[in-house]
Short mmCIF file of N, CA and C in Angstrom, two decimals:
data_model
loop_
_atom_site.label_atom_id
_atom_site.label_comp_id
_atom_site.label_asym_id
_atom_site.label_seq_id
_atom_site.Cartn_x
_atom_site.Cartn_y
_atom_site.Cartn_z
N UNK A 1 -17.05 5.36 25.51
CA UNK A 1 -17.30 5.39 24.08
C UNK A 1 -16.69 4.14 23.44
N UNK A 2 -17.54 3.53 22.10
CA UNK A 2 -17.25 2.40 21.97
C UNK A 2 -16.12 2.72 20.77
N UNK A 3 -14.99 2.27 20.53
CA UNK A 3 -14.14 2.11 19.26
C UNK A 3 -13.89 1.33 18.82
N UNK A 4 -14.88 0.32 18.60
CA UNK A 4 -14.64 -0.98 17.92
C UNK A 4 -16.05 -1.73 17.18
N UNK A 5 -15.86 -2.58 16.81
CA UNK A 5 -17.56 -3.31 16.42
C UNK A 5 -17.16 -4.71 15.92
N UNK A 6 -18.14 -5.31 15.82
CA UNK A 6 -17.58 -6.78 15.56
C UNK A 6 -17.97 -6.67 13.70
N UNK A 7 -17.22 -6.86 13.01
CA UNK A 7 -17.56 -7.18 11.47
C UNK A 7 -18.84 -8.13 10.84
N UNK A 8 -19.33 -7.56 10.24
CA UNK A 8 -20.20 -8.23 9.58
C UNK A 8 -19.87 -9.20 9.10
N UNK A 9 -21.08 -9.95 8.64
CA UNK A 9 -20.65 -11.43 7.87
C UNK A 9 -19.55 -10.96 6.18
N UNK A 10 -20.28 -9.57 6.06
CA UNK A 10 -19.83 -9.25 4.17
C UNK A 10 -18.64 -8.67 4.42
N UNK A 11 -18.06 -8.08 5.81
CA UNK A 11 -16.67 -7.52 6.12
C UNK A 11 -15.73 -8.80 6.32
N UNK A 12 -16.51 -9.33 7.19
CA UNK A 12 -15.37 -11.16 7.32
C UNK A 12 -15.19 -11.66 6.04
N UNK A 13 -16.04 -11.98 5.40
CA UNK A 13 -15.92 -12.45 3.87
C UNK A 13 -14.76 -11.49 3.10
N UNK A 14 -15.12 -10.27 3.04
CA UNK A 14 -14.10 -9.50 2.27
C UNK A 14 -12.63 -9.71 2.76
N UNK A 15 -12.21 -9.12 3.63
CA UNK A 15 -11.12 -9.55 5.09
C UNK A 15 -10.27 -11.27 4.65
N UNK A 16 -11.30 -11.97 4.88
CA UNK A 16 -10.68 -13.52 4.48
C UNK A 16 -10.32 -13.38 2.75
N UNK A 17 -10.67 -12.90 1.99
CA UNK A 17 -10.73 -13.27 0.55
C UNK A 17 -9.39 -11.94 0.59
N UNK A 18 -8.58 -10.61 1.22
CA UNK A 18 -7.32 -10.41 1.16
C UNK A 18 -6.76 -11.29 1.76
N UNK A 19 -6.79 -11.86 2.95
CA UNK A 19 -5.65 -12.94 3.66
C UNK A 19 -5.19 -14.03 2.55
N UNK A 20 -6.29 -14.49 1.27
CA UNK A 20 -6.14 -15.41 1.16
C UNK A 20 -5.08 -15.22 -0.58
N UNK A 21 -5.83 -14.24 -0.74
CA UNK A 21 -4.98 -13.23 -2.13
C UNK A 21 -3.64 -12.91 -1.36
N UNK A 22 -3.07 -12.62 -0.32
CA UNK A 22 -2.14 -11.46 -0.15
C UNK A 22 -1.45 -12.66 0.84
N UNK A 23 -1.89 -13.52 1.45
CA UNK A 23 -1.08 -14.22 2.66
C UNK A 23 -1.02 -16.02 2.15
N UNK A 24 -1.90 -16.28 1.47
CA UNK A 24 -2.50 -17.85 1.41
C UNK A 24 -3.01 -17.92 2.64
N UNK A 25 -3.82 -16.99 3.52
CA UNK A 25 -4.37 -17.49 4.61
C UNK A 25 -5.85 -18.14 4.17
N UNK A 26 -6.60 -18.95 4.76
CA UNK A 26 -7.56 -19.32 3.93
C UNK A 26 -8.70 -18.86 5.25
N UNK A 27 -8.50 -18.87 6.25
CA UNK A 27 -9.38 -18.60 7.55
C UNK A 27 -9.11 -18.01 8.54
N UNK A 28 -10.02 -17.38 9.53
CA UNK A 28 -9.15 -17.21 10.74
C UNK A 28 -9.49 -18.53 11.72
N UNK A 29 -8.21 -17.98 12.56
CA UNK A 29 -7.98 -19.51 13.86
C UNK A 29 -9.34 -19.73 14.36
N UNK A 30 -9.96 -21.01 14.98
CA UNK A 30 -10.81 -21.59 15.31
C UNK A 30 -11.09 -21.13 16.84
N UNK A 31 -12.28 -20.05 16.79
CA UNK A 31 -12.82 -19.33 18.28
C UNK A 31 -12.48 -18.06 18.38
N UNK A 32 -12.60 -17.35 17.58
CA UNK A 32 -12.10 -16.09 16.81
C UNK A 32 -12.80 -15.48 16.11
N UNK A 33 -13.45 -14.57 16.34
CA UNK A 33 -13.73 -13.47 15.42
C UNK A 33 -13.30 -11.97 15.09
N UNK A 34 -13.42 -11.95 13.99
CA UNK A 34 -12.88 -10.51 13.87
C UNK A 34 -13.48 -9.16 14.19
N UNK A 35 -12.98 -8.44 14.77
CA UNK A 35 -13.39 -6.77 14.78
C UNK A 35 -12.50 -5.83 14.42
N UNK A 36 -13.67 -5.02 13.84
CA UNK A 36 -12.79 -3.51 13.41
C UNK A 36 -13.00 -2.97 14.58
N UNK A 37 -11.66 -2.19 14.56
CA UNK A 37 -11.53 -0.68 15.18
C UNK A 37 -10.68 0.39 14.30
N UNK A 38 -11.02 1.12 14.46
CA UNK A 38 -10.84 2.77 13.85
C UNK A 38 -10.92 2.29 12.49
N UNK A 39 -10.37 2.84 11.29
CA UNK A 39 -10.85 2.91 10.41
C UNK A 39 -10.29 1.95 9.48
N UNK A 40 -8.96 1.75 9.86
CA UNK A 40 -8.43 0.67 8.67
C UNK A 40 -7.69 -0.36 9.57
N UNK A 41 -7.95 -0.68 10.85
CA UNK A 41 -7.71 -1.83 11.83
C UNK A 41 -7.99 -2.97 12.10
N UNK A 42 -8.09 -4.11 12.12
CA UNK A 42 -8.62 -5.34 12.65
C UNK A 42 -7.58 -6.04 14.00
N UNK A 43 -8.74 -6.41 14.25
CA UNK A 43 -8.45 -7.42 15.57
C UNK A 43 -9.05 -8.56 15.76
N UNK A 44 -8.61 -9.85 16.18
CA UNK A 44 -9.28 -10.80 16.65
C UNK A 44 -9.53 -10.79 18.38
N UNK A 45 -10.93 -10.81 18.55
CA UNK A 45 -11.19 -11.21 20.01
C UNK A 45 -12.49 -12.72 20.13
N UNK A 46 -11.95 -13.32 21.24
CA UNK A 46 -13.37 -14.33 21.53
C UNK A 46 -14.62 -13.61 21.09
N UNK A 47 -15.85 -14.75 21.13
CA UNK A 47 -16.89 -14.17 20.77
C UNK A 47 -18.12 -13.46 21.99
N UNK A 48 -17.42 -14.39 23.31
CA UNK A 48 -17.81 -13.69 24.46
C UNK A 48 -17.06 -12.00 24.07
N UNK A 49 -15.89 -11.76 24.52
CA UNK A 49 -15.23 -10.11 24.44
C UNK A 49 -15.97 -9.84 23.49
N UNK A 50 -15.94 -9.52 22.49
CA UNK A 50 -16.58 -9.27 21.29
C UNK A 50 -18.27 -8.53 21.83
N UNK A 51 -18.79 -9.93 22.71
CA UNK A 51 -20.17 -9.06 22.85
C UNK A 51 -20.47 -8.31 24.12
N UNK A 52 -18.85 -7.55 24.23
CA UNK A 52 -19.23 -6.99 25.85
C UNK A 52 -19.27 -5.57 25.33
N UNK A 53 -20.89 -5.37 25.73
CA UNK A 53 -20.83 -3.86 25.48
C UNK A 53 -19.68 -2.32 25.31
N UNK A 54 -19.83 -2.41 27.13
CA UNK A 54 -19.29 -1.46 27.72
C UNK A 54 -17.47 -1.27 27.41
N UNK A 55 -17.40 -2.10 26.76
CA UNK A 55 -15.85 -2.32 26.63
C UNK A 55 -15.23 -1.22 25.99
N UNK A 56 -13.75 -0.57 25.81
CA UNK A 56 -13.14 0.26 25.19
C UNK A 56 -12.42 -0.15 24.23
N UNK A 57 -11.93 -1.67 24.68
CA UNK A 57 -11.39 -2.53 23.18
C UNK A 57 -11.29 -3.22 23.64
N UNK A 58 -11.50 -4.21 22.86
CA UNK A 58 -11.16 -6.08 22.67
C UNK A 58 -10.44 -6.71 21.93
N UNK A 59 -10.10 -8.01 22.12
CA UNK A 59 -9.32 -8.61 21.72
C UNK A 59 -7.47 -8.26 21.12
N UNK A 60 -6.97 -8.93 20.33
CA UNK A 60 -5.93 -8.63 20.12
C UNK A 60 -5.37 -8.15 18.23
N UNK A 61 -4.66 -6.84 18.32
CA UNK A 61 -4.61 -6.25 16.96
C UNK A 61 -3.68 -7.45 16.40
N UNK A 62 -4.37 -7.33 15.17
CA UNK A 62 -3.94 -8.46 14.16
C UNK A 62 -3.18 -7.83 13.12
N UNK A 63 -3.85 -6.64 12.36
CA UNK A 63 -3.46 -6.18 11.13
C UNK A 63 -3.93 -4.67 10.73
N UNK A 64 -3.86 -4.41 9.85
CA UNK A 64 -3.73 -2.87 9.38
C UNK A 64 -4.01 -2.89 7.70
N UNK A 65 -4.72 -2.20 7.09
CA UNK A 65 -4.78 -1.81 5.86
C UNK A 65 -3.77 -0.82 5.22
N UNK A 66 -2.93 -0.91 4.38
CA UNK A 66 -2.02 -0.03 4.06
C UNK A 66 -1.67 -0.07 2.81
N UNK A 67 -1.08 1.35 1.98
CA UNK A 67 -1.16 1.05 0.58
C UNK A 67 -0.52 -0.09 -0.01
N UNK A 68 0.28 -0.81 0.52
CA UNK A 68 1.04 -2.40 0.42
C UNK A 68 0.25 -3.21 0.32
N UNK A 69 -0.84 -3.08 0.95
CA UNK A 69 -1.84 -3.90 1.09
C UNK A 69 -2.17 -4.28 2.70
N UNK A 70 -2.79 -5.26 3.46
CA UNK A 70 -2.88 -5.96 4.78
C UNK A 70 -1.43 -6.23 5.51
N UNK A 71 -1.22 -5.51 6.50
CA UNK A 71 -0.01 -5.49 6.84
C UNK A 71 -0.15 -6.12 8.18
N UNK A 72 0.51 -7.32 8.79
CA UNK A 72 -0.02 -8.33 9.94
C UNK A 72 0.41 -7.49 11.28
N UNK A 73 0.43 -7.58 12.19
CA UNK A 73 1.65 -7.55 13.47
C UNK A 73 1.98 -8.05 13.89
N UNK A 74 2.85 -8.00 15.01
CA UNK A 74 3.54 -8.68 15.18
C UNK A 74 3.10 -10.34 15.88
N UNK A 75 1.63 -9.60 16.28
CA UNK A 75 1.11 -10.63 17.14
C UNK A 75 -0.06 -11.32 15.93
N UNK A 76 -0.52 -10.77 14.66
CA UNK A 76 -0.83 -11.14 14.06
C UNK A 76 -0.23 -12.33 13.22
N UNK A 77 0.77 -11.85 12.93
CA UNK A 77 1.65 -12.55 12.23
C UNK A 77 1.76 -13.99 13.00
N UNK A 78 1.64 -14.25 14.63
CA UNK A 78 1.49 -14.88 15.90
C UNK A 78 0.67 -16.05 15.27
N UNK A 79 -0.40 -15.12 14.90
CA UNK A 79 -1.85 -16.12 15.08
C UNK A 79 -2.06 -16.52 13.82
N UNK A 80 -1.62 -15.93 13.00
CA UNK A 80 -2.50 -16.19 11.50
C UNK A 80 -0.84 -16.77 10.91
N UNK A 81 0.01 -17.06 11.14
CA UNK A 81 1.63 -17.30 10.50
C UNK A 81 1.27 -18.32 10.18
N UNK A 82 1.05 -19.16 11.08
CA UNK A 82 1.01 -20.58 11.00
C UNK A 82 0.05 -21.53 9.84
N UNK A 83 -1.08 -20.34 9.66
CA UNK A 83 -1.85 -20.95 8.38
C UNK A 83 -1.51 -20.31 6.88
N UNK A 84 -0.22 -19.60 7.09
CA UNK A 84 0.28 -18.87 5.61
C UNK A 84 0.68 -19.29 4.68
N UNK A 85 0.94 -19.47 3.57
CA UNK A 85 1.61 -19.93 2.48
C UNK A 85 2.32 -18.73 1.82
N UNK A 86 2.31 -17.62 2.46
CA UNK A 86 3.65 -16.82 1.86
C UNK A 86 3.83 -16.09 2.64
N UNK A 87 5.32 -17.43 3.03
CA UNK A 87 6.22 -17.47 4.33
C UNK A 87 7.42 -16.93 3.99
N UNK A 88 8.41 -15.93 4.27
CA UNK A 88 9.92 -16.15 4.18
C UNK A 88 10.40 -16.19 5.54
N UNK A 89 11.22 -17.11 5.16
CA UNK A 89 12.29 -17.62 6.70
C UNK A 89 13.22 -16.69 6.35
N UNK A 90 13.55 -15.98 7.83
CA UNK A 90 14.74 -15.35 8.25
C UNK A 90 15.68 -16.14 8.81
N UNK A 91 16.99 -16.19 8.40
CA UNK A 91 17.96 -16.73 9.09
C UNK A 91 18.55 -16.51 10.21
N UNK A 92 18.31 -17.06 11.27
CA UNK A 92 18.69 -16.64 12.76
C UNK A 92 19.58 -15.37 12.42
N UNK A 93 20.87 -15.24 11.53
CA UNK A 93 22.25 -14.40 12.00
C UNK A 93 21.22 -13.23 10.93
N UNK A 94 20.33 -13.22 10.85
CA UNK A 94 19.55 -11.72 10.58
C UNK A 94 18.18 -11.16 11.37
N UNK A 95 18.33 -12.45 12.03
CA UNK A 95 16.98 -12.12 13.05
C UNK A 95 17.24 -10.65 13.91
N UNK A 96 18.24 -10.39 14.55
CA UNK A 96 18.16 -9.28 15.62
C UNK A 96 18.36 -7.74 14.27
N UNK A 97 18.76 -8.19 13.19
CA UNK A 97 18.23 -6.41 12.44
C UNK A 97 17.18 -6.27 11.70
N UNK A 98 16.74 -7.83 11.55
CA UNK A 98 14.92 -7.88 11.67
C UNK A 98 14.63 -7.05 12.09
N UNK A 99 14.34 -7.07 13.18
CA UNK A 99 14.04 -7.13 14.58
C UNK A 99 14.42 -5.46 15.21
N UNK A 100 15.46 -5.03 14.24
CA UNK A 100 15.81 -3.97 14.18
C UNK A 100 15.26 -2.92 13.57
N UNK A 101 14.41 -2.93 12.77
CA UNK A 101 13.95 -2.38 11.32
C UNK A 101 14.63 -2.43 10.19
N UNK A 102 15.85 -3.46 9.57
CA UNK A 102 16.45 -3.16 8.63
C UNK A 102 15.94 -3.78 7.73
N UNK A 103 15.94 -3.28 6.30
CA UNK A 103 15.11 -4.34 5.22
C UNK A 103 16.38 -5.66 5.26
N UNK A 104 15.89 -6.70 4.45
CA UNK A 104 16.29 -7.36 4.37
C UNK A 104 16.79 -7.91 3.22
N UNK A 105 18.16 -8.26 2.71
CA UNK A 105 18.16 -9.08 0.94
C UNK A 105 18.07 -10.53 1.26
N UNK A 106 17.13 -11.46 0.98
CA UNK A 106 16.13 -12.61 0.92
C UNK A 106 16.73 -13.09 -0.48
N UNK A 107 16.35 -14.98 -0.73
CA UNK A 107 15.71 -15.29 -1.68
C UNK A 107 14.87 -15.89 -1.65
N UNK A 108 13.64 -16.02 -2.10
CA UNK A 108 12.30 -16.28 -2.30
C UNK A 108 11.67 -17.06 -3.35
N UNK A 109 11.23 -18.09 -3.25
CA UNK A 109 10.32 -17.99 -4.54
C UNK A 109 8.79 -17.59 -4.62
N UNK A 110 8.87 -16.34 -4.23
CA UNK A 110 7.44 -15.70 -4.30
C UNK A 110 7.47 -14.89 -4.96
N UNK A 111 6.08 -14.15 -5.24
CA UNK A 111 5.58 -12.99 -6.37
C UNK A 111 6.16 -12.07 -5.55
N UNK A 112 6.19 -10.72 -5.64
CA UNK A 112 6.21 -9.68 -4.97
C UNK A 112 4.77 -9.38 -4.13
N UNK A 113 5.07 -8.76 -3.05
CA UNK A 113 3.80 -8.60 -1.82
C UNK A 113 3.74 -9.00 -0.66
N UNK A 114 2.98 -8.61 0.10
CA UNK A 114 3.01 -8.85 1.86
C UNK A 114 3.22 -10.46 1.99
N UNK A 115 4.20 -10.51 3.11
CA UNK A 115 4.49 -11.88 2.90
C UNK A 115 4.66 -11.93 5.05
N UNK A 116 4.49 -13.45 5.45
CA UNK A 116 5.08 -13.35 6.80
C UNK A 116 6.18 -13.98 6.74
N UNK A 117 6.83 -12.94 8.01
CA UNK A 117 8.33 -13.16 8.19
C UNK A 117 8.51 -14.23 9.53
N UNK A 118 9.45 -15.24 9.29
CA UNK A 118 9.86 -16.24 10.53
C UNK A 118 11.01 -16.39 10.77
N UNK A 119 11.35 -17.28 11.88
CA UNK A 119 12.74 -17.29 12.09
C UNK A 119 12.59 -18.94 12.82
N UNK A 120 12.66 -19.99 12.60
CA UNK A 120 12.28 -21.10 12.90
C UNK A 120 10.66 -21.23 13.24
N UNK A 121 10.51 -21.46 14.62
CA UNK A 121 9.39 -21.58 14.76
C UNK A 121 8.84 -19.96 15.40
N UNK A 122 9.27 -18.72 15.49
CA UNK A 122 9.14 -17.57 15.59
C UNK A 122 8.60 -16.81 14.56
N UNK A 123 7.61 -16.46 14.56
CA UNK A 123 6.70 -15.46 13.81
C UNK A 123 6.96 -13.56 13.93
N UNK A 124 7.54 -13.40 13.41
CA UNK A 124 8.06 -11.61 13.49
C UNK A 124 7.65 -10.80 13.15
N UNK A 125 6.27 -10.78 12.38
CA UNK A 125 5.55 -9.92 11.90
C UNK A 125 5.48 -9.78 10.81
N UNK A 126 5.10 -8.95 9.57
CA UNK A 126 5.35 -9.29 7.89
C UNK A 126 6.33 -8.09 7.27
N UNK A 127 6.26 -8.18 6.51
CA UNK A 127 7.34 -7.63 5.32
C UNK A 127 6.98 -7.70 3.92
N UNK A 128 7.36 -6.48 2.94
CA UNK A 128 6.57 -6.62 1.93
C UNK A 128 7.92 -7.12 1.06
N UNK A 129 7.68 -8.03 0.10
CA UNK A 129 8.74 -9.02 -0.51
C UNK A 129 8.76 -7.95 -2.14
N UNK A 130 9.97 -7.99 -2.68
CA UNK A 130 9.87 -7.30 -3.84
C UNK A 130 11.34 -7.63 -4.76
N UNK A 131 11.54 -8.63 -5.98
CA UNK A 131 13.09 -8.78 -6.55
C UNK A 131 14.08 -8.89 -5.81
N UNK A 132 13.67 -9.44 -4.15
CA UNK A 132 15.52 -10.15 -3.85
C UNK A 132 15.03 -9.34 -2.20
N UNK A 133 14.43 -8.50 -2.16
CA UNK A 133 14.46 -7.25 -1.18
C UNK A 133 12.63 -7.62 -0.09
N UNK A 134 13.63 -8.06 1.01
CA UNK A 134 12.34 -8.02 1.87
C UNK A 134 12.37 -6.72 2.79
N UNK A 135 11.41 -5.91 2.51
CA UNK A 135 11.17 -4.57 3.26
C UNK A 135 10.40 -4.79 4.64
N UNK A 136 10.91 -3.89 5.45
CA UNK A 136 10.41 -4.27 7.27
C UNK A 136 9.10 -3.38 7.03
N UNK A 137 8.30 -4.17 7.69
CA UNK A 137 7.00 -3.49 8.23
C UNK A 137 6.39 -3.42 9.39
N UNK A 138 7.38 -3.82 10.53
CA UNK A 138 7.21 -3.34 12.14
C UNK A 138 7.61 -2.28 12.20
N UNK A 139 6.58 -2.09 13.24
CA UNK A 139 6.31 -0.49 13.28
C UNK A 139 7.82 0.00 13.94
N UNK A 140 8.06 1.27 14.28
CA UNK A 140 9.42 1.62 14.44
C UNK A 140 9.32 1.42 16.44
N UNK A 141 8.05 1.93 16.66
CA UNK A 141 7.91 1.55 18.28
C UNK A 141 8.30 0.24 19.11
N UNK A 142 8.21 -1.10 18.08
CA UNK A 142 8.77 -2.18 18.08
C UNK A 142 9.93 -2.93 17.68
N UNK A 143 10.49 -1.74 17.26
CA UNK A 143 11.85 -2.48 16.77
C UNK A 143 12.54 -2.35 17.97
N UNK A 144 13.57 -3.43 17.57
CA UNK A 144 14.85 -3.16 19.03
C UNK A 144 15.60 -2.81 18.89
N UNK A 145 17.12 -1.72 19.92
CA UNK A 145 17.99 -1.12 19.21
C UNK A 145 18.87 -2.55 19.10
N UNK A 146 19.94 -2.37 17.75
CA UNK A 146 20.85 -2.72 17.89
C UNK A 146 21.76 -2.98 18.59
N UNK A 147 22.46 -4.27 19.34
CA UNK A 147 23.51 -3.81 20.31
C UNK A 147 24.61 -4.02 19.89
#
């Protein structure tokens, strides 16, 4: 059974026009297309994967719809970080409770909203930014314990 589909031209269009409201993303990466799976999911896979029938899933999860708005992952955050314009850098000596699930107190000069989180050249997934307070949005299956 198939759980996925490749997006229409009017779903890609919609899709790019939040990245670009909510991330400053303006595109996706070059050899990439997007697919949905389940109901509020996206993924990027090649355009070969993409047209393999028989498949159960393709490519790699990017993001999530959520009342916050487009929420990246971790591997999203991977692929699409690099073309963002609302970036907050984590400071290495907060990277591991990142990393932990702990929110974070940031300063920013951004609006409030989904923003991606870095740590030099490390992409960590996003966080929703709000008056001083960057909130974790990796999932809890991915966080690491504390040591």
């Amino acid at each position: 059974m198939r759980v996925w589909r490749r997006a229409s031209e009017e779903e890609v269009e919609r899709f790019l026009a939040r990245l670009e409201r909510e991330y400053g993303i303006s595109g996706l990466p070059e050899g990439w297309v997007l697919v949905i799976s389940g109901r509020r999911r996206f993924r990027l896979a090649t355009p070969e994967a993409a047209s393999l029938d028989p498949a159960r899933q393709v490519g790699v999860y990017i993001a999530k719809e959520t009342p916050f708005g487009l929420i990246l992952s971790v591997e999203g955050s991977q692929m699409l970080g690099p073309l963002a314009s609302r970036v907050i850098e984590v400071p290495e000596r907060d990277l591991e409770r990142w990393m932990a699930g702990e929110d974070l107190e940031v300063r920013a000069d951004l609006g409030p909203g989904p923003v991606v989180v870095r740590c030099g050249s490390l992409y960590l997934g996003s966080g929703v930014y709000s008056r001083g307070r960057l909130r974790n949005m990796v999932p809890s299956a991915r966080r690491l314990p504390l040591l």
